[in-house]
Amino acid sequence: MGAASGLLGQYRAAPGEAFFASPTRTLLTSGVHARVPQDGRPLPVRVAETLARARRAGVERPLVVGALGFDHDARAELAVPARVRATGALRDDPLIALPAPPAERTDWRVRPVPEPAGYGAGVAAAVERLRARELSKVVLARTLELTSGAPLDLPAVLQRLARRDPGGYTFAVPSGGGRTLIGASPELLLSRRGTAVLANPLAGSVPRSADLGEDVRRAAALLESPKDLHEHAVVVDAIRTALAPYCRTLDVPARPTLVRTAAMWHLATTITGELADPAASALELAAALHPTPAVCGTPTPVARRVIGETEPFDRGLYAGMVGWGDADGDGEWVVTIRCAEADDRTLRVFAGAGVVAQSRPEAELAETEAKFRTFLDAAGVPR
């Protein structure tokens, strides 16, 4: 008892230190044994070679930890840590129910990129392209750039994120240039354990309500919403198509279920499979899925182009994947959402919404506002 919350409490946001918690385990790493090189070879090849070299150098059970960007050509912040401490899941630790330290009062300067009106205009323009059948779905994101007058306490932010949703995926990993990628994602992209693979795509969302009756009504309406069910089906079909060549068996439920976080209800489907070739690593499989329509859209090339033409910022590591993989090919990779990139006094917080032909700009703006709250509440940014 207390082992998982103990690792959470020991995170210090020091150089080379990383934290990752999932429904199966909690990891705290420190130091860097080796970094995955940035060159033109396929990423799974570079990662496998780095892990094999670490094993030959005497690292007993090497693993790679870190994050990859939204664009396949973007930087990959991955390293083999010098030290790994691992224990069970946060959600199974009774001490995780203890309250997190309260956020200190901070004077925040907030700059939205784009402004809300600009985001709404981007959604409206995308809807016109969707109705013209140029594409089926596109995910449009926006950011809040926050500046604090005092140094940020990232370990305390991580505590609040983890204790708010201990059954999700909480992470804090170096993101280059002295920055930290920190967040709490509800969405598993892919995990592999032996020949068993698991994906849990989320698409179709509604903000939760503090009123219990209204909260239940929203959840029930989401399960019957034609717009959200269509958006979800697009994602599930894409993952089924991408995983099928790798799997001997693949089980895809006919209808989604509900997943809740402190801020949102999501439609979710649990997809399970058995690998035909055990040589396919978790990272290779995750890379084959990424980016799913849940963070990009479909068809992928057209959605990428619309995102590039609409969003006035570089996504960087947002909407990429974060997690770990070992030398045997096992690993967990989650979709990098509900997150921010942070340095000493600044946060860049991200949120996106899936846009389809039935979308309304005001609804998608409200969805991004609700998704921002996961991180803003943890950082102590007032409503």
Coordinates of C-alpha atoms in Angstrom, one line a residue:
M1 CA 0.0 0.0 0.0
G2 CA 1.3 3.4 -0.9
A3 CA 3.9 2.3 -3.4
A4 CA 2.3 3.9 -6.5
S5 CA 1.4 7.2 -4.8
G6 CA 4.9 7.1 -3.3
L7 CA 6.5 7.1 -6.7
L8 CA 4.1 9.9 -7.7
G9 CA 5.2 11.9 -4.7
Q10 CA 8.9 11.4 -5.6
Y11 CA 8.7 13.0 -9.0
R12 CA 10.7 16.2 -9.0
A13 CA 10.7 17.4 -12.7
A14 CA 14.5 17.1 -12.7
P15 CA 16.4 16.8 -16.0
G16 CA 16.1 13.3 -17.4
E17 CA 13.3 12.4 -15.0
A18 CA 10.0 10.9 -16.3
F19 CA 6.8 9.7 -14.7
F20 CA 4.2 7.5 -16.4
A21 CA 1.1 5.9 -14.8
S22 CA -1.5 3.7 -16.4
P23 CA -4.2 1.3 -15.2
T24 CA -1.6 -1.5 -15.2
R25 CA 1.6 0.1 -13.7
T26 CA 3.4 3.2 -12.4
L27 CA 6.9 4.2 -13.6
L28 CA 9.4 6.7 -12.3
T29 CA 12.6 7.0 -14.2
S30 CA 15.8 9.1 -13.7
G31 CA 19.0 9.7 -15.6
V32 CA 19.7 8.9 -19.3
H33 CA 21.5 5.8 -20.3
A34 CA 21.1 6.5 -24.0
R35 CA 18.9 8.6 -26.3
V36 CA 17.2 7.3 -29.3
P37 CA 19.0 8.9 -32.3
Q38 CA 17.3 11.3 -34.6
D39 CA 18.1 10.1 -38.1
G40 CA 16.3 9.0 -41.2
R41 CA 15.7 5.4 -40.3
P42 CA 12.2 4.2 -39.2
L43 CA 11.6 4.9 -35.6
P44 CA 10.9 1.3 -34.5
V45 CA 14.3 0.3 -36.0
R46 CA 16.1 3.1 -34.1
V47 CA 14.3 2.2 -30.8
A48 CA 15.0 -1.5 -31.2
E49 CA 18.7 -0.9 -31.9
T50 CA 19.0 1.5 -28.9
L51 CA 17.4 -1.1 -26.6
A52 CA 19.5 -3.9 -27.9
R53 CA 22.7 -1.8 -27.4
A54 CA 21.6 -1.0 -23.8
R55 CA 21.0 -4.7 -23.1
R56 CA 24.5 -5.6 -24.4
A57 CA 25.9 -2.8 -22.2
G58 CA 24.5 -4.6 -19.1
V59 CA 21.2 -2.9 -18.6
E60 CA 19.1 -5.8 -17.3
R61 CA 15.6 -4.9 -18.5
P62 CA 16.0 -1.8 -20.7
L63 CA 13.0 0.2 -21.8
V64 CA 12.5 3.4 -23.7
V65 CA 10.3 6.2 -22.3
G66 CA 9.1 9.5 -23.8
A67 CA 7.0 11.1 -26.5
L68 CA 6.5 11.4 -30.2
G69 CA 5.0 14.3 -32.1
F70 CA 1.8 14.6 -34.1
D71 CA 3.8 14.6 -37.4
H72 CA 5.7 11.4 -38.1
D73 CA 8.6 13.6 -39.2
A74 CA 8.7 15.6 -36.0
R75 CA 11.2 15.0 -33.2
A76 CA 10.9 11.9 -31.0
E77 CA 11.9 12.6 -27.4
L78 CA 12.7 9.1 -26.4
A79 CA 15.5 7.8 -24.1
V80 CA 16.6 4.7 -22.2
P81 CA 16.7 5.8 -18.6
A82 CA 19.6 5.0 -16.3
R83 CA 17.2 4.0 -13.5
V84 CA 13.7 2.7 -13.5
R85 CA 11.4 2.2 -10.5
A86 CA 8.1 0.4 -11.2
T87 CA 5.1 -0.7 -9.1
G88 CA 1.4 -1.3 -9.5
A89 CA -1.4 1.0 -10.7
L90 CA -2.3 4.3 -9.1
R91 CA -5.9 3.4 -9.1
D92 CA -5.2 0.3 -6.9
D93 CA -3.4 2.3 -4.3
P94 CA -5.8 3.4 -1.5
L95 CA -3.6 6.4 -0.7
I96 CA -4.3 7.9 -4.1
A97 CA -7.7 9.0 -2.6
L98 CA -5.9 11.5 -0.3
P99 CA -6.3 15.1 -1.5
A100 CA -3.6 16.7 -3.6
P101 CA -1.9 19.9 -2.4
P102 CA -4.1 22.8 -3.3
A103 CA -3.0 25.1 -6.1
E104 CA -1.3 28.3 -5.0
R105 CA -2.8 31.6 -6.0
T106 CA -1.0 32.8 -9.2
D107 CA -1.5 35.8 -11.5
W108 CA -1.8 34.2 -14.9
R109 CA -1.5 36.0 -18.2
V110 CA -3.6 34.0 -20.7
R111 CA -3.3 34.3 -24.5
P112 CA -5.6 32.1 -26.6
V113 CA -4.3 30.9 -30.0
P114 CA -6.4 31.4 -32.0
E115 CA -8.9 33.7 -30.4
P116 CA -12.3 32.0 -29.8
A117 CA -13.8 33.8 -32.7
G118 CA -11.0 32.7 -35.0
Y119 CA -11.4 29.1 -33.8
G120 CA -15.1 29.2 -34.6
A121 CA -14.5 30.6 -38.0
G122 CA -12.0 27.8 -38.7
V123 CA -14.6 25.2 -37.6
A124 CA -17.3 26.9 -39.9
A125 CA -14.9 26.8 -42.8
A126 CA -14.1 23.2 -42.2
V127 CA -17.8 22.3 -42.0
E128 CA -18.2 23.8 -45.5
R129 CA -15.4 21.5 -46.8
L130 CA -17.0 18.5 -45.1
R131 CA -20.4 19.2 -46.6
A132 CA -18.7 19.5 -50.0
R133 CA -17.4 15.9 -49.2
E134 CA -13.8 17.0 -49.4
L135 CA -13.2 14.9 -46.3
S136 CA -15.3 13.0 -43.6
K137 CA -13.8 14.4 -40.4
V138 CA -11.1 16.8 -39.2
V139 CA -9.9 17.5 -35.7
L140 CA -9.2 21.2 -35.0
A141 CA -7.2 22.2 -32.0
R142 CA -6.4 25.5 -30.2
T143 CA -4.0 26.4 -27.4
L144 CA -3.8 28.7 -24.4
E145 CA -0.4 30.2 -23.7
L146 CA -0.2 30.9 -20.0
T147 CA 2.5 32.9 -18.2
S148 CA 3.0 32.9 -14.4
G149 CA 4.6 35.5 -12.3
A150 CA 6.1 32.8 -10.1
P151 CA 7.9 29.5 -10.9
L152 CA 5.6 26.6 -11.6
D153 CA 5.4 23.7 -9.2
L154 CA 5.1 20.9 -11.8
P155 CA 5.2 18.0 -9.2
A156 CA 2.2 19.5 -7.5
V157 CA 0.4 19.9 -10.9
L158 CA 1.1 16.2 -11.6
Q159 CA -0.2 15.2 -8.2
R160 CA -3.5 17.0 -8.9
L161 CA -3.8 15.5 -12.4
A162 CA -3.2 12.0 -11.1
R163 CA -5.4 12.2 -8.0
R164 CA -8.3 13.6 -10.1
D165 CA -8.4 10.7 -12.6
P166 CA -6.2 7.9 -11.1
G167 CA -7.7 5.4 -13.5
G168 CA -6.3 7.2 -16.6
Y169 CA -2.9 7.8 -18.0
T170 CA -0.8 10.4 -16.2
F171 CA 2.6 11.5 -17.5
A172 CA 5.4 14.0 -17.2
V173 CA 8.3 13.5 -19.6
P174 CA 11.1 15.7 -20.9
S175 CA 10.1 17.3 -24.2
G176 CA 13.4 19.0 -25.2
G177 CA 14.9 22.4 -24.6
G178 CA 14.4 22.1 -20.8
R179 CA 10.6 21.7 -21.2
T180 CA 8.3 19.1 -19.8
L181 CA 5.3 17.5 -21.4
I182 CA 2.8 16.9 -18.7
G183 CA -0.8 15.8 -18.7
A184 CA -3.5 13.1 -18.0
S185 CA -4.8 11.4 -21.1
P186 CA -7.9 9.2 -21.0
E187 CA -7.1 7.5 -24.3
L188 CA -4.9 4.4 -24.9
L189 CA -3.6 4.3 -28.4
L190 CA -2.2 0.8 -28.1
S191 CA -0.7 -1.6 -25.6
R192 CA 1.1 -5.0 -26.2
R193 CA 1.8 -7.7 -23.7
G194 CA 3.2 -10.8 -25.4
T195 CA 1.0 -11.4 -28.4
A196 CA -2.1 -9.7 -26.9
V197 CA -2.8 -6.2 -28.2
L198 CA -5.3 -3.7 -26.9
A199 CA -6.6 -0.4 -28.3
N200 CA -9.2 1.9 -26.7
P201 CA -10.1 4.7 -29.0
L202 CA -12.2 7.6 -27.8
A203 CA -14.2 9.9 -30.1
G204 CA -17.5 11.6 -29.5
S205 CA -17.5 13.7 -26.3
V206 CA -19.7 15.9 -24.1
P207 CA -18.8 18.0 -21.0
R208 CA -19.9 16.7 -17.7
S209 CA -22.3 18.5 -15.4
A210 CA -22.1 19.2 -11.7
D211 CA -25.8 18.3 -11.5
L212 CA -26.2 14.5 -11.2
G213 CA -29.5 14.3 -13.2
E214 CA -28.1 16.5 -16.0
D215 CA -24.9 14.6 -16.0
V216 CA -26.7 11.3 -16.5
R217 CA -28.9 12.9 -19.2
R218 CA -25.8 14.0 -21.1
A219 CA -24.2 10.6 -20.9
A220 CA -27.4 8.9 -22.2
A221 CA -27.8 11.4 -25.0
L222 CA -24.2 10.9 -26.1
L223 CA -24.8 7.1 -26.4
E224 CA -27.6 7.9 -28.9
S225 CA -26.2 10.9 -30.7
P226 CA -26.0 10.2 -34.5
K227 CA -23.3 12.9 -34.9
D228 CA -21.1 11.4 -32.1
L229 CA -21.7 7.8 -33.1
H230 CA -20.6 8.6 -36.6
E231 CA -17.5 10.3 -35.4
H232 CA -16.7 7.4 -33.2
A233 CA -17.3 4.8 -36.0
V234 CA -14.9 6.6 -38.3
V235 CA -12.1 6.1 -35.7
V236 CA -12.9 2.5 -34.9
D237 CA -13.0 1.6 -38.6
A238 CA -9.6 3.2 -39.1
I239 CA -8.0 1.3 -36.2
R240 CA -9.6 -2.0 -37.3
T241 CA -8.2 -1.5 -40.8
A242 CA -4.7 -0.6 -39.5
L243 CA -4.5 -3.5 -37.0
A244 CA -5.9 -6.2 -39.2
P245 CA -2.7 -7.0 -41.2
Y246 CA -0.8 -7.6 -37.9
C247 CA -3.4 -9.8 -36.1
R248 CA -4.5 -13.4 -36.2
T249 CA -7.7 -12.5 -34.4
L250 CA -9.3 -9.1 -33.8
D251 CA -12.4 -8.4 -31.7
V252 CA -14.2 -5.1 -32.3
P253 CA -17.5 -4.5 -30.4
A254 CA -20.4 -3.4 -32.5
R255 CA -21.3 -0.4 -30.3
P256 CA -19.3 1.9 -28.0
T257 CA -19.6 2.2 -24.3
L258 CA -19.0 5.3 -22.1
V259 CA -15.8 6.4 -20.4
R260 CA -15.9 9.3 -17.9
T261 CA -13.2 11.6 -16.6
A262 CA -13.7 14.4 -14.1
A263 CA -14.5 16.8 -16.9
M264 CA -15.9 14.8 -19.9
W265 CA -18.0 11.8 -21.1
H266 CA -16.5 10.0 -24.0
L267 CA -17.6 7.2 -26.4
A268 CA -15.1 4.4 -26.2
T269 CA -14.5 1.0 -27.8
T270 CA -12.2 -1.6 -26.4
I271 CA -10.5 -3.4 -29.3
T272 CA -8.5 -6.6 -28.6
G273 CA -6.4 -8.8 -30.8
E274 CA -3.9 -11.6 -31.0
L275 CA -0.7 -10.9 -33.1
A276 CA 0.0 -13.1 -36.0
D277 CA 3.8 -12.2 -35.8
P278 CA 5.1 -11.6 -32.3
A279 CA 8.0 -9.6 -33.7
A280 CA 5.7 -6.6 -34.1
S281 CA 6.5 -4.3 -31.1
A282 CA 4.0 -2.1 -29.3
L283 CA 5.8 0.9 -30.8
E284 CA 5.6 -0.4 -34.4
L285 CA 1.9 -1.1 -33.9
A286 CA 1.2 2.3 -32.4
A287 CA 3.1 4.0 -35.2
A288 CA 0.9 2.1 -37.7
L289 CA -2.2 3.5 -36.0
H290 CA -1.0 7.1 -35.5
P291 CA -2.5 9.5 -36.1
T292 CA -6.0 8.1 -35.8
P293 CA -9.0 10.1 -36.9
A294 CA -9.6 10.8 -33.2
V295 CA -6.8 13.4 -33.4
C296 CA -6.4 14.1 -37.1
G297 CA -9.4 13.1 -39.2
T298 CA -10.1 11.2 -42.4
P299 CA -8.9 10.8 -45.1
T300 CA -5.7 11.4 -43.2
P301 CA -3.8 13.3 -45.9
V302 CA -6.7 15.7 -46.5
A303 CA -7.3 16.2 -42.8
R304 CA -3.6 16.9 -42.3
R305 CA -3.8 19.5 -45.0
V306 CA -6.9 21.2 -43.5
I307 CA -5.2 21.2 -40.0
G308 CA -2.1 22.9 -41.5
E309 CA -4.2 25.5 -43.3
T310 CA -6.4 26.2 -40.3
E311 CA -4.4 26.0 -37.1
P312 CA -2.0 29.0 -36.5
F313 CA 0.5 26.9 -34.5
D314 CA 2.7 23.9 -34.6
R315 CA 1.2 21.0 -32.6
G316 CA 4.6 19.7 -31.6
L317 CA 4.1 16.7 -29.2
Y318 CA 0.4 17.4 -28.8
A319 CA -1.8 14.8 -30.4
G320 CA 1.2 12.5 -30.7
M321 CA 1.8 9.6 -28.4
V322 CA 3.6 9.2 -25.0
G323 CA 4.5 6.0 -23.1
W324 CA 7.1 3.3 -22.9
G325 CA 8.3 0.2 -24.7
D326 CA 10.8 -2.6 -23.7
A327 CA 13.3 -4.7 -25.5
D328 CA 10.8 -7.6 -25.8
G329 CA 8.4 -5.5 -27.7
D330 CA 5.8 -4.9 -24.9
G331 CA 4.7 -1.4 -24.1
E332 CA 1.9 1.1 -23.6
W333 CA 1.4 4.2 -25.9
V334 CA -1.3 6.7 -25.2
V335 CA -2.7 9.6 -27.2
T336 CA -1.1 12.9 -26.0
I337 CA -4.1 14.9 -25.1
R338 CA -5.3 16.8 -21.9
C339 CA -1.7 18.1 -21.7
A340 CA 0.6 21.0 -21.8
E341 CA 4.2 21.8 -22.5
A342 CA 5.8 23.6 -19.6
D343 CA 8.9 25.3 -18.6
D344 CA 9.8 27.4 -15.5
R345 CA 7.0 30.0 -15.8
T346 CA 5.0 29.2 -18.9
L347 CA 2.4 26.6 -20.0
R348 CA 1.1 25.9 -23.4
V349 CA -2.2 24.0 -23.0
F350 CA -3.9 22.2 -25.9
A351 CA -7.4 21.0 -26.7
G352 CA -9.1 19.8 -29.8
A353 CA -12.6 18.8 -31.1
G354 CA -13.6 16.5 -33.9
V355 CA -15.4 18.4 -36.6
V356 CA -17.9 16.6 -38.9
A357 CA -20.6 17.9 -41.3
Q358 CA -23.1 18.2 -38.5
S359 CA -20.8 20.2 -36.2
R360 CA -21.6 23.7 -34.9
P361 CA -18.8 26.1 -34.1
E362 CA -20.2 27.1 -30.7
A363 CA -20.5 23.4 -29.7
E364 CA -16.9 22.6 -30.7
L365 CA -15.7 25.7 -28.9
A366 CA -17.5 24.7 -25.7
E367 CA -16.0 21.2 -26.0
T368 CA -12.5 22.6 -26.2
E369 CA -13.2 24.8 -23.2
A370 CA -14.3 21.8 -21.2
K371 CA -11.3 19.8 -22.2
F372 CA -9.0 22.7 -21.2
R373 CA -10.4 22.4 -17.6
T374 CA -8.7 19.1 -17.0
F375 CA -5.3 20.8 -17.1
L376 CA -6.3 24.3 -16.0
D377 CA -7.9 23.1 -12.8
A378 CA -4.7 21.2 -11.9
A379 CA -2.6 24.2 -12.6
G380 CA -4.8 26.5 -10.5
V381 CA -6.0 28.7 -13.3
P382 CA -9.4 30.2 -12.2
R383 CA -12.5 29.7 -14.2

